[in-house]
Coordinates of C-alpha atoms in Angstrom, one line a residue:
Chain A
M1 CA 171.8 178.7 59.9
F2 CA 173.9 176.4 57.8
S3 CA 173.6 178.7 54.8
A4 CA 174.7 181.6 56.9
L5 CA 177.7 179.6 58.1
R6 CA 178.5 178.7 54.5
G7 CA 178.3 182.4 53.6
I8 CA 180.8 183.2 56.3
L9 CA 183.2 180.5 55.3
S10 CA 182.9 180.7 51.6
P11 CA 185.6 183.3 51.0
M12 CA 188.1 181.1 52.8
R13 CA 187.3 177.5 51.7
D14 CA 188.4 175.5 48.9
P15 CA 185.5 175.8 46.4
E16 CA 185.8 172.1 45.6
A17 CA 185.7 170.9 49.2
K18 CA 182.6 170.5 51.3
P19 CA 182.4 173.1 54.1
P20 CA 183.3 171.7 57.5
H21 CA 181.0 172.4 60.4
G22 CA 181.1 172.3 64.1
A23 CA 184.3 171.4 65.8
A24 CA 186.0 170.5 62.6
A25 CA 185.3 173.9 61.1
D26 CA 186.7 175.5 64.3
E27 CA 189.8 173.4 64.1
A28 CA 190.4 174.4 60.5
L29 CA 189.8 178.1 61.2
V30 CA 192.0 178.0 64.4
A31 CA 194.8 176.4 62.4
R32 CA 194.7 179.2 59.9
A33 CA 194.2 181.9 62.4
K34 CA 197.3 180.7 64.3
Q35 CA 199.2 181.3 61.1
G36 CA 198.1 184.9 61.1
D37 CA 195.1 184.6 58.8
R38 CA 193.0 187.4 60.1
R39 CA 189.9 186.5 58.0
A40 CA 189.9 183.0 59.7
F41 CA 189.9 184.7 63.1
D42 CA 187.1 187.0 62.0
A43 CA 185.1 183.9 61.0
L44 CA 185.7 182.4 64.4
V45 CA 184.3 185.6 65.9
E46 CA 181.3 185.5 63.7
R47 CA 180.6 181.9 64.6
H48 CA 180.9 182.2 68.3
L49 CA 179.9 185.8 69.0
P50 CA 176.2 185.0 69.7
Q51 CA 177.0 182.3 72.3
V52 CA 179.7 184.3 74.0
W53 CA 177.4 187.3 74.1
R54 CA 174.6 185.2 75.6
V55 CA 176.8 183.6 78.3
V56 CA 178.4 186.9 79.3
W57 CA 175.1 188.8 79.4
R58 CA 173.5 186.2 81.6
V59 CA 176.4 186.5 84.1
V60 CA 176.9 190.3 83.9
R61 CA 173.3 191.4 83.1
H62 CA 174.3 194.8 81.9
H63 CA 174.4 195.8 78.3
E64 CA 177.4 198.1 78.1
D65 CA 179.4 195.9 80.5
T66 CA 178.6 192.9 78.4
E67 CA 179.9 194.6 75.3
D68 CA 183.1 195.4 77.0
V69 CA 183.6 192.0 78.4
V70 CA 182.8 190.3 75.0
Q71 CA 185.4 192.5 73.3
E72 CA 187.9 191.6 75.9
V73 CA 187.2 187.9 75.5
F74 CA 188.0 187.9 71.8
V75 CA 191.0 190.2 72.1
S76 CA 192.5 187.9 74.7
V77 CA 191.6 184.8 72.6
H78 CA 193.3 186.4 69.7
R79 CA 196.4 187.0 71.8
A80 CA 196.4 183.5 73.4
L81 CA 195.6 181.6 70.2
A82 CA 199.2 180.8 69.4
D83 CA 199.3 178.9 72.8
F84 CA 196.1 177.0 72.2
R85 CA 197.1 173.4 71.9
G86 CA 193.8 172.0 71.0
E87 CA 193.6 169.7 74.0
A88 CA 190.0 170.9 74.5
Q89 CA 187.6 172.0 71.8
F90 CA 188.0 175.6 70.8
S91 CA 184.4 176.3 71.8
T92 CA 185.0 174.9 75.3
W93 CA 188.2 176.9 75.7
L94 CA 186.4 180.0 74.5
H95 CA 183.5 179.4 76.8
R96 CA 185.9 179.1 79.8
I97 CA 187.6 182.3 78.9
A98 CA 184.2 184.1 78.5
V99 CA 183.0 182.9 81.9
T100 CA 186.3 183.8 83.6
R101 CA 186.3 187.3 82.0
A102 CA 182.7 187.9 83.0
L103 CA 183.4 186.9 86.6
N104 CA 186.6 188.9 86.7
H105 CA 184.5 191.9 85.6
L106 CA 182.1 191.4 88.4
D107 CA 185.1 191.1 90.8
R108 CA 186.2 194.6 90.1
A109 CA 185.8 197.0 92.9
G110 CA 183.5 199.5 91.3
E111 CA 181.2 196.8 90.2
K112 CA 181.1 195.3 93.7
L113 CA 180.1 198.7 95.1
R114 CA 177.5 199.2 92.5
R115 CA 175.9 195.9 93.1
A116 CA 176.0 196.4 96.9
S117 CA 174.1 199.6 96.2
D118 CA 171.7 197.8 93.9
G119 CA 170.5 195.8 96.8
L120 CA 169.8 198.9 98.7
D121 CA 168.0 200.5 95.8
V122 CA 165.6 197.6 95.7
A123 CA 164.8 198.4 99.3
R124 CA 164.0 202.0 98.5
D125 CA 161.7 201.0 95.7
D126 CA 159.9 198.7 98.0
G127 CA 159.8 201.2 100.8
T128 CA 160.8 198.6 103.3
T129 CA 163.8 197.9 105.3
A130 CA 163.5 194.2 104.4
I131 CA 165.7 194.5 101.4
R132 CA 166.0 191.0 100.2
P133 CA 163.2 188.8 98.9
E134 CA 164.1 186.3 101.5
V135 CA 162.2 188.4 104.0
E136 CA 159.1 188.3 101.8
R137 CA 159.5 184.6 101.2
A138 CA 159.5 183.9 105.0
A139 CA 156.0 185.4 105.2
L140 CA 154.9 183.7 102.1
A141 CA 156.1 180.3 103.2
R142 CA 153.5 180.3 105.9
S143 CA 150.7 180.6 103.3
P144 CA 150.2 177.2 101.8
A145 CA 147.8 178.4 99.2
A146 CA 150.3 180.5 97.4
N147 CA 152.2 178.8 94.6
P148 CA 152.5 181.5 91.9
L149 CA 155.0 179.5 89.9
H150 CA 152.1 177.3 88.9
T151 CA 149.6 180.1 88.3
L152 CA 151.7 182.9 86.8
E153 CA 151.3 183.7 83.2
A154 CA 154.5 183.1 81.2
K155 CA 155.0 186.8 80.6
D156 CA 154.7 187.7 84.3
L157 CA 156.9 184.9 85.2
L158 CA 159.7 186.0 82.9
R159 CA 159.4 189.6 84.1
R160 CA 159.7 188.5 87.7
L161 CA 162.4 186.1 86.8
A162 CA 164.5 188.9 85.3
E163 CA 164.1 191.0 88.5
C164 CA 165.0 188.1 90.8
L165 CA 168.0 187.0 88.7
R166 CA 169.4 190.5 89.0
T167 CA 169.4 190.3 92.8
L168 CA 170.7 186.7 93.0
P169 CA 174.3 186.4 94.2
T170 CA 176.7 186.2 91.3
P171 CA 177.9 182.6 91.8
W172 CA 174.4 181.3 92.0
R173 CA 173.3 183.3 88.9
T174 CA 176.4 182.0 87.1
V175 CA 175.6 178.3 87.7
L176 CA 172.0 178.8 86.8
A177 CA 173.0 180.5 83.5
L178 CA 175.5 177.7 82.6
R179 CA 173.1 174.9 83.5
D180 CA 169.6 176.1 82.6
A181 CA 170.4 178.5 79.7
E182 CA 173.5 176.8 78.3
S183 CA 172.6 173.2 79.2
M184 CA 176.1 172.5 80.4
A185 CA 176.6 169.3 82.5
Y186 CA 177.7 169.7 86.1
E187 CA 181.2 168.5 85.2
E188 CA 181.5 171.1 82.5
I189 CA 180.4 173.8 84.9
A190 CA 182.8 172.6 87.5
T191 CA 185.6 172.8 85.0
A192 CA 184.6 176.2 83.7
L193 CA 184.3 177.7 87.2
K194 CA 187.1 175.8 88.7
I195 CA 185.0 174.4 91.5
E196 CA 184.0 170.9 92.6
I197 CA 181.0 169.1 91.2
G198 CA 179.5 169.0 94.7
T199 CA 179.8 172.7 94.8
V200 CA 178.0 173.0 91.5
R201 CA 175.2 170.9 92.8
S202 CA 174.7 172.7 96.1
R203 CA 175.0 176.1 94.4
L204 CA 172.4 175.2 91.9
A205 CA 170.0 173.9 94.5
R206 CA 170.3 177.0 96.6
A207 CA 170.1 179.3 93.5
R208 CA 166.9 177.6 92.4
A209 CA 165.4 177.6 95.9
S210 CA 166.2 181.3 96.3
L211 CA 165.0 182.2 92.8
K212 CA 161.8 180.3 93.3
D213 CA 161.1 181.9 96.7
C214 CA 161.9 185.3 95.2
I215 CA 159.4 184.9 92.4
E216 CA 156.8 183.5 94.7
G217 CA 157.4 186.3 97.1
K218 CA 157.0 189.0 94.5
A219 CA 153.9 187.3 93.2
A220 CA 152.2 187.2 96.6
Chain B
M1 CA 173.7 161.4 102.6
S2 CA 170.5 161.3 104.5
D3 CA 167.8 159.0 103.4
P4 CA 165.7 160.9 100.9
T5 CA 162.7 158.7 101.6
R6 CA 162.5 160.0 105.2
E7 CA 163.3 163.7 104.8
H8 CA 162.2 166.1 102.0
P9 CA 165.2 166.0 99.6
H10 CA 165.2 169.6 98.7
E11 CA 168.7 169.8 97.5
L12 CA 168.5 166.5 95.7
L13 CA 165.5 167.5 93.7
S14 CA 167.5 170.1 91.9
A15 CA 170.1 167.5 90.8
Y16 CA 167.3 165.0 90.1
L17 CA 165.8 167.5 87.7
D18 CA 169.2 167.8 86.0
D19 CA 169.6 164.0 85.9
E20 CA 172.8 164.4 87.8
L21 CA 172.2 161.9 90.6
G22 CA 173.7 158.5 91.1
V23 CA 171.5 155.4 90.7
E24 CA 170.9 155.0 94.4
E25 CA 170.2 158.6 95.1
R26 CA 167.8 158.8 92.2
A27 CA 166.0 155.6 93.3
G28 CA 165.7 157.1 96.8
V29 CA 164.2 160.3 95.4
D30 CA 161.8 158.4 93.2
R31 CA 160.6 156.5 96.3
H32 CA 160.1 159.7 98.2
L33 CA 158.3 161.4 95.3
A34 CA 155.9 158.5 95.1
D35 CA 154.6 159.3 98.6
C36 CA 155.2 163.1 98.8
E37 CA 152.8 165.4 97.0
A38 CA 154.6 168.5 98.3
C39 CA 157.9 167.4 96.7
R40 CA 156.2 166.5 93.5
E41 CA 154.9 170.0 93.4
D42 CA 158.3 171.4 94.3
L43 CA 159.8 169.4 91.4
A44 CA 157.2 170.7 89.0
S45 CA 158.0 174.3 90.2
L46 CA 161.7 173.8 89.7
R47 CA 161.1 172.4 86.2
R48 CA 159.0 175.4 85.2
L49 CA 161.7 177.7 86.7
A50 CA 164.5 176.0 84.8
G51 CA 162.4 176.3 81.6
A52 CA 161.9 180.0 82.2
V53 CA 165.6 180.6 82.8
A54 CA 166.3 178.9 79.5
E55 CA 163.7 180.9 77.7
E56 CA 164.7 184.3 79.2
E57 CA 165.3 186.7 76.5
V58 CA 168.8 188.0 76.0
P59 CA 169.3 191.4 74.2
P60 CA 170.5 190.9 70.6
V61 CA 174.2 191.2 69.8
P62 CA 174.9 194.8 68.7
A63 CA 175.2 194.8 64.9
D64 CA 178.6 196.5 65.0
L65 CA 180.2 194.5 67.8
A66 CA 182.1 192.1 65.5
E67 CA 183.6 195.2 63.8
R68 CA 184.5 196.8 67.1
I69 CA 186.2 193.5 68.1
G70 CA 188.2 193.6 64.9
A71 CA 189.2 197.2 65.6
R72 CA 190.4 196.4 69.1
I73 CA 192.4 193.4 67.8
D74 CA 194.0 195.7 65.3
A75 CA 194.8 198.3 68.0
A76 CA 196.2 195.5 70.2
K77 CA 198.6 194.5 67.6
V78 CA 201.1 197.0 69.0
R79 CA 200.9 195.1 72.3
P80 CA 203.2 192.2 71.5
F81 CA 205.9 194.8 70.5
R82 CA 205.3 196.7 73.7
R83 CA 205.5 193.5 75.7
R84 CA 208.6 192.4 74.0
I85 CA 210.3 195.7 74.8
V86 CA 208.7 196.8 78.0
V87 CA 208.9 193.6 80.0
P88 CA 212.6 192.9 79.4
V89 CA 213.3 196.6 80.1
T90 CA 211.3 196.5 83.3
I91 CA 213.2 193.4 84.4
A92 CA 216.5 194.9 83.5
A93 CA 215.7 198.1 85.3
T94 CA 214.5 196.2 88.4
L95 CA 217.7 194.1 88.4
A96 CA 219.8 197.2 88.0
A97 CA 217.9 198.9 90.8
V98 CA 218.4 195.9 93.1
G99 CA 222.1 195.8 92.1
L100 CA 222.5 199.5 93.0
V101 CA 220.8 199.0 96.3
V102 CA 223.1 196.1 97.1
V103 CA 226.2 198.1 96.1
Y104 CA 224.9 201.0 98.2
Q105 CA 224.5 198.6 101.1
W106 CA 228.1 197.5 100.9
T107 CA 229.7 200.8 100.2
E108 CA 227.6 203.6 101.6
P109 CA 226.9 202.5 105.1
R110 CA 230.7 202.4 105.9
P111 CA 231.4 206.2 106.1
I112 CA 228.0 206.7 107.7
R113 CA 228.8 204.2 110.3
E114 CA 232.2 205.7 110.9
A115 CA 230.8 209.2 111.1
R116 CA 228.1 208.2 113.5
Q117 CA 229.8 205.7 115.7
P118 CA 233.5 206.0 115.7
A119 CA 235.4 203.4 117.7
P120 CA 235.3 204.6 121.3
A121 CA 239.0 204.7 121.8
E122 CA 239.7 206.6 118.6
T123 CA 236.8 209.0 119.3
L124 CA 238.1 209.9 122.7
K125 CA 241.6 210.5 121.3
Q126 CA 240.3 212.7 118.6
V127 CA 238.1 214.7 121.0
E128 CA 240.9 215.1 123.4
R129 CA 243.2 216.3 120.6
D130 CA 240.6 218.8 119.5
E131 CA 240.0 220.1 122.9
L132 CA 243.7 220.3 123.8
A133 CA 244.2 222.3 120.6
K134 CA 241.3 224.6 121.6
S135 CA 242.5 225.0 125.2
A136 CA 246.0 225.8 123.9
A137 CA 244.6 228.5 121.6
G138 CA 242.4 230.3 124.1
P139 CA 240.8 230.3 127.5
A140 CA 239.5 227.1 128.9
E141 CA 236.0 228.5 129.6
T142 CA 234.5 230.7 127.0
L143 CA 230.8 230.2 127.8
S144 CA 229.9 233.5 126.2
P145 CA 231.7 235.7 123.7
R146 CA 233.4 238.7 125.0
A147 CA 232.1 242.0 124.0
G148 CA 233.4 242.9 120.6
E149 CA 234.3 239.4 119.7
P150 CA 232.3 237.4 117.2
A151 CA 230.3 234.6 118.8
G152 CA 232.1 231.3 118.3
P153 CA 231.0 227.8 119.0
P154 CA 230.3 227.4 122.7
T155 CA 232.9 225.2 124.5
V156 CA 232.3 223.1 127.5
P157 CA 234.3 223.1 130.7
P158 CA 236.9 220.4 130.8
T159 CA 235.5 219.0 134.0
A160 CA 232.1 218.6 132.4
R161 CA 233.6 217.1 129.4
Q162 CA 235.3 214.5 131.5
D163 CA 232.2 213.6 133.3
R164 CA 230.1 212.9 130.3
P165 CA 230.7 210.4 127.5
A166 CA 232.3 212.3 124.7
F167 CA 230.1 210.8 122.1
A168 CA 227.6 208.3 123.2
P169 CA 228.1 205.9 120.3
A170 CA 224.9 204.4 119.1
P171 CA 225.2 200.6 119.5
A172 CA 226.7 199.4 116.2
P173 CA 224.4 196.4 115.8
E174 CA 221.3 198.6 116.1
L175 CA 222.5 201.0 113.5
Q176 CA 223.3 198.2 111.2
A177 CA 219.9 196.7 111.7
D178 CA 218.2 199.9 111.0
K179 CA 220.2 200.4 107.9
K180 CA 219.5 196.9 106.7
A181 CA 215.9 197.4 107.3
D182 CA 215.9 200.6 105.3
V183 CA 217.8 198.9 102.5
A184 CA 215.6 195.7 102.6
G185 CA 212.5 197.9 102.6
A186 CA 213.8 199.8 99.6
V187 CA 214.6 196.5 97.8
E188 CA 211.3 195.0 98.7
G189 CA 209.4 198.1 97.6
K190 CA 211.2 198.1 94.3
E191 CA 210.8 194.4 93.8
K192 CA 207.1 194.7 94.6
A193 CA 206.7 197.6 92.2
A194 CA 208.4 195.7 89.5
L195 CA 206.5 192.5 90.1
K196 CA 203.3 194.4 90.3
S197 CA 204.1 196.0 86.9
L198 CA 204.6 192.5 85.6
G199 CA 201.3 191.4 87.0
Y200 CA 202.5 189.1 89.8
V201 CA 201.5 191.2 92.8
S202 CA 197.9 192.0 93.3
G203 CA 196.8 195.6 94.2
V204 CA 194.1 198.1 93.8
A205 CA 193.8 199.0 90.1
G206 CA 194.6 202.5 89.2
G207 CA 196.7 204.2 86.5
A208 CA 198.0 202.8 83.3
A209 CA 200.6 200.5 85.0
D210 CA 197.9 198.9 87.2
R211 CA 195.6 198.5 84.2
A212 CA 198.4 196.9 82.3
A213 CA 199.2 194.6 85.2
S214 CA 195.5 193.8 85.5
E215 CA 195.3 192.9 81.9
E216 CA 198.3 190.7 82.2
R217 CA 196.8 188.9 85.1
A218 CA 193.6 188.4 83.2
R219 CA 195.5 187.1 80.2
A220 CA 197.4 184.7 82.4
K221 CA 194.1 183.4 83.8
D222 CA 192.8 182.9 80.3
E223 CA 195.9 181.0 79.3
N224 CA 195.5 178.9 82.4
A225 CA 192.1 177.9 81.0
M226 CA 193.9 176.0 78.3
A227 CA 195.5 173.6 80.7
P228 CA 193.7 170.4 81.7
P229 CA 191.3 170.9 84.6
A230 CA 193.4 169.6 87.5
A231 CA 196.5 171.4 86.4
N232 CA 194.4 174.4 85.6
R233 CA 193.1 174.5 89.1
I234 CA 196.5 174.4 90.6
A235 CA 197.8 177.0 88.2
A236 CA 194.9 179.3 88.9
Q237 CA 195.3 178.9 92.6
A238 CA 199.0 179.7 92.8
P239 CA 198.9 183.4 91.7
A240 CA 195.6 183.9 93.5
A241 CA 196.8 182.4 96.7
A242 CA 196.8 185.8 98.5
A243 CA 193.2 186.5 97.4
T244 CA 191.9 183.1 98.4
A245 CA 193.7 182.4 101.6
K246 CA 190.9 180.2 102.9
P247 CA 189.5 177.3 100.9
A248 CA 185.9 177.6 99.6
L249 CA 183.6 176.3 102.3
D250 CA 182.1 173.7 100.0
D251 CA 185.6 172.3 99.4
V252 CA 186.4 171.8 103.0
A253 CA 186.3 168.1 104.0
S254 CA 183.6 167.3 106.4
P255 CA 184.3 165.0 109.4
C256 CA 181.3 163.0 108.0
G257 CA 182.9 162.6 104.6
D258 CA 180.4 163.2 101.9
R259 CA 177.5 162.5 104.2
W260 CA 177.0 165.9 105.5
V261 CA 173.7 167.6 104.7
D262 CA 173.8 171.3 104.0
T263 CA 170.5 173.0 105.0
G264 CA 171.4 176.5 103.8
V265 CA 169.4 179.5 104.8
V266 CA 169.9 183.1 103.8
G267 CA 169.7 186.3 105.9
T268 CA 170.3 189.9 105.2
W269 CA 172.4 192.3 107.3
V270 CA 172.2 196.0 106.5
V271 CA 175.4 197.7 107.7
G272 CA 176.7 201.3 107.6
D273 CA 180.3 200.2 107.1
M274 CA 181.4 197.1 105.3
Q275 CA 184.8 196.4 106.8
P276 CA 183.9 196.5 110.5
A277 CA 180.9 194.3 109.7
L278 CA 183.1 191.7 107.9
R279 CA 185.5 191.7 110.8
D280 CA 182.6 191.2 113.1
L281 CA 181.3 188.3 111.1
D282 CA 184.8 186.8 111.0
A283 CA 184.8 187.0 114.8
V284 CA 181.4 185.4 115.0
A285 CA 182.4 182.6 112.7
A286 CA 185.5 181.9 114.7
R287 CA 183.6 181.9 117.9
F288 CA 180.7 179.7 116.9
A289 CA 181.6 177.7 113.9
G290 CA 185.3 178.0 113.3
R291 CA 184.6 178.5 109.6
G292 CA 183.6 181.6 107.6
S293 CA 185.3 183.9 105.3
S294 CA 185.0 187.6 104.3
E295 CA 186.5 186.7 100.9
P296 CA 183.3 185.7 99.2
V297 CA 181.7 189.1 100.2
L298 CA 184.5 190.8 98.4
R299 CA 183.5 188.9 95.3
G300 CA 179.9 189.9 95.7
E301 CA 178.8 186.7 97.4
P302 CA 177.0 186.3 100.7
Y303 CA 179.1 185.7 103.8
E304 CA 178.8 182.1 104.7
I305 CA 179.1 180.5 108.2
V306 CA 178.9 176.8 108.4
A307 CA 177.8 175.8 111.9
P308 CA 177.8 172.4 113.5
R309 CA 174.4 171.5 114.7
A310 CA 175.4 171.6 118.3
R311 CA 175.9 175.4 118.1
Y312 CA 173.3 176.2 115.5
A313 CA 170.6 177.6 117.8
E314 CA 173.1 179.7 119.7
L315 CA 174.6 181.1 116.5
L316 CA 171.2 181.8 115.0
A317 CA 170.1 183.8 118.1
H318 CA 173.3 185.7 118.1
L319 CA 172.9 186.7 114.4
R320 CA 169.3 187.8 114.9
A321 CA 170.4 189.8 118.0
K322 CA 173.0 191.4 115.9
G323 CA 170.4 192.6 113.4
V324 CA 170.6 190.0 110.6
T325 CA 167.0 189.8 109.2
G326 CA 165.1 187.4 107.0
I327 CA 166.7 184.2 108.3
D328 CA 164.0 181.8 107.3
A329 CA 164.9 178.8 109.5
P330 CA 163.6 177.0 112.5
A331 CA 165.0 178.1 115.9
T332 CA 166.3 174.6 116.4
L333 CA 167.2 171.8 114.1
P334 CA 165.1 168.6 114.4
P335 CA 166.8 165.6 115.8
G336 CA 168.4 163.5 113.2
D337 CA 171.6 162.8 111.4
A338 CA 174.6 164.2 113.3
C339 CA 176.1 165.2 110.0
V340 CA 173.5 167.9 109.4
R341 CA 175.3 171.2 109.3
Q342 CA 173.7 174.6 109.0
R343 CA 175.0 177.0 106.4
I344 CA 173.9 180.5 107.0
S345 CA 174.5 182.8 104.0
I346 CA 174.4 186.4 105.0
Q347 CA 174.0 189.0 102.3
V348 CA 175.8 192.0 103.7
V349 CA 174.3 195.1 102.3
L350 CA 175.5 198.7 102.7
G351 CA 172.8 201.0 104.0
T352 CA 171.3 202.5 107.0
P353 CA 170.9 199.8 109.6
P354 CA 167.4 199.6 111.1
R355 CA 167.2 200.9 114.6

């Protein structure tokens, strides 16, 4: 990891100086990129691309759409870099832009329609009119013996998790991604999503309850 | 907050897992967990679930993505030039258009007004002069052309002319109001178009101009992200005021302060047409709870109705009768804290409603 980072930075650093890392490295690269140093910006892309990709994918959950959104994120960061005052860490600022862009993407009309249809498609596959897993969960809740979350093999759990995450409402999926996958604190999530901390808490609770019920319902 | 030692603290368990509870809340949950095996199991499930979410595999970053980003940045380098030129030109064109309309309003309406609504006295004089000239030149009544003569404009008998108003002048204020409305409409339309092109007026995306406006809006949002959180929220809310006319339900202050307990349930409503369904839910929310908003649905979220407990059972029955399925909730709430409110999230799905 560190050697890879050094490899990225080596063409730009002073050969005598120790390579900076973390926020300090970002700060130095941002300062140079703001002066128009394109290689410095490319280095920022290399450093943060995996994390931006991961966050955007977890929100959008569509490969091509994720590619588009990630590109948009870095293009807009490049454009706005001159106005970046460094009041927050570059990674925090970038993270916020990535989440905003991903959510904007899901807001677009075609995307909304497609996702509305996705819900219906699930129903067709199941061959029932009870589309959402909540229906299944109601029946399962009456069976005290069923607790598949404890008995499922890890592979099955992950497969069902992926299916259930896809059907989860976007705001719930987003807080789950930021909390469980990105380990962000509630306050950071609230800042990134521009919502209150209480909203983060209630959304997370409902998201987890819904996800748990969905997995258990599918496992029954 | 209800006492977690008495009720199953389902919502608190999630925050407990994340270590995001205050000292008192955490102690309350600890006490409850000590005596409640079901909640201990629930917590273990949540813990395993959170671990699974964290472990979920994400597709690898495409190998050429960084290069493609670089290419897009190179391609976007023309944008600053375009923005430097296009934006001022658009503003100048807008101002010029508005100026022209204003000049038109002050100059053009005059002859129109005079032509359409001459002053009554002058009009009558002019008409009388015309008619006198005509009567001096020919017979008073020439209702039809004589044989062999070319058909001329029909004239009216003098007696008839005297009985009717020569020109029924349209009331001047009405005409002016109409004209002003036309002009104002034109100005408003042009201003809206111009503002839209600058990204300040929301609209359905379509065409290059809309795409550019959309990009500008997104860019503005990104730049807002640089501001400190509080200012950021205000800045983000201002341009999006039209899109978020109602506050998020979670943000609405409860009469019980922070003590209200949200016992959310989720239902599904399959509808053939989204817009009437949303209007219907708005009406239901207004009737039963006074709070609810279609806006989240347009963002892909469930429709949420927050009901006070007094009307909960009635609302639930109403929704079920309407065809909302999968509501996993008791028919009535158990007696308890008056601050318990029921949040019903309804996933509105396009499809063929079940008969």
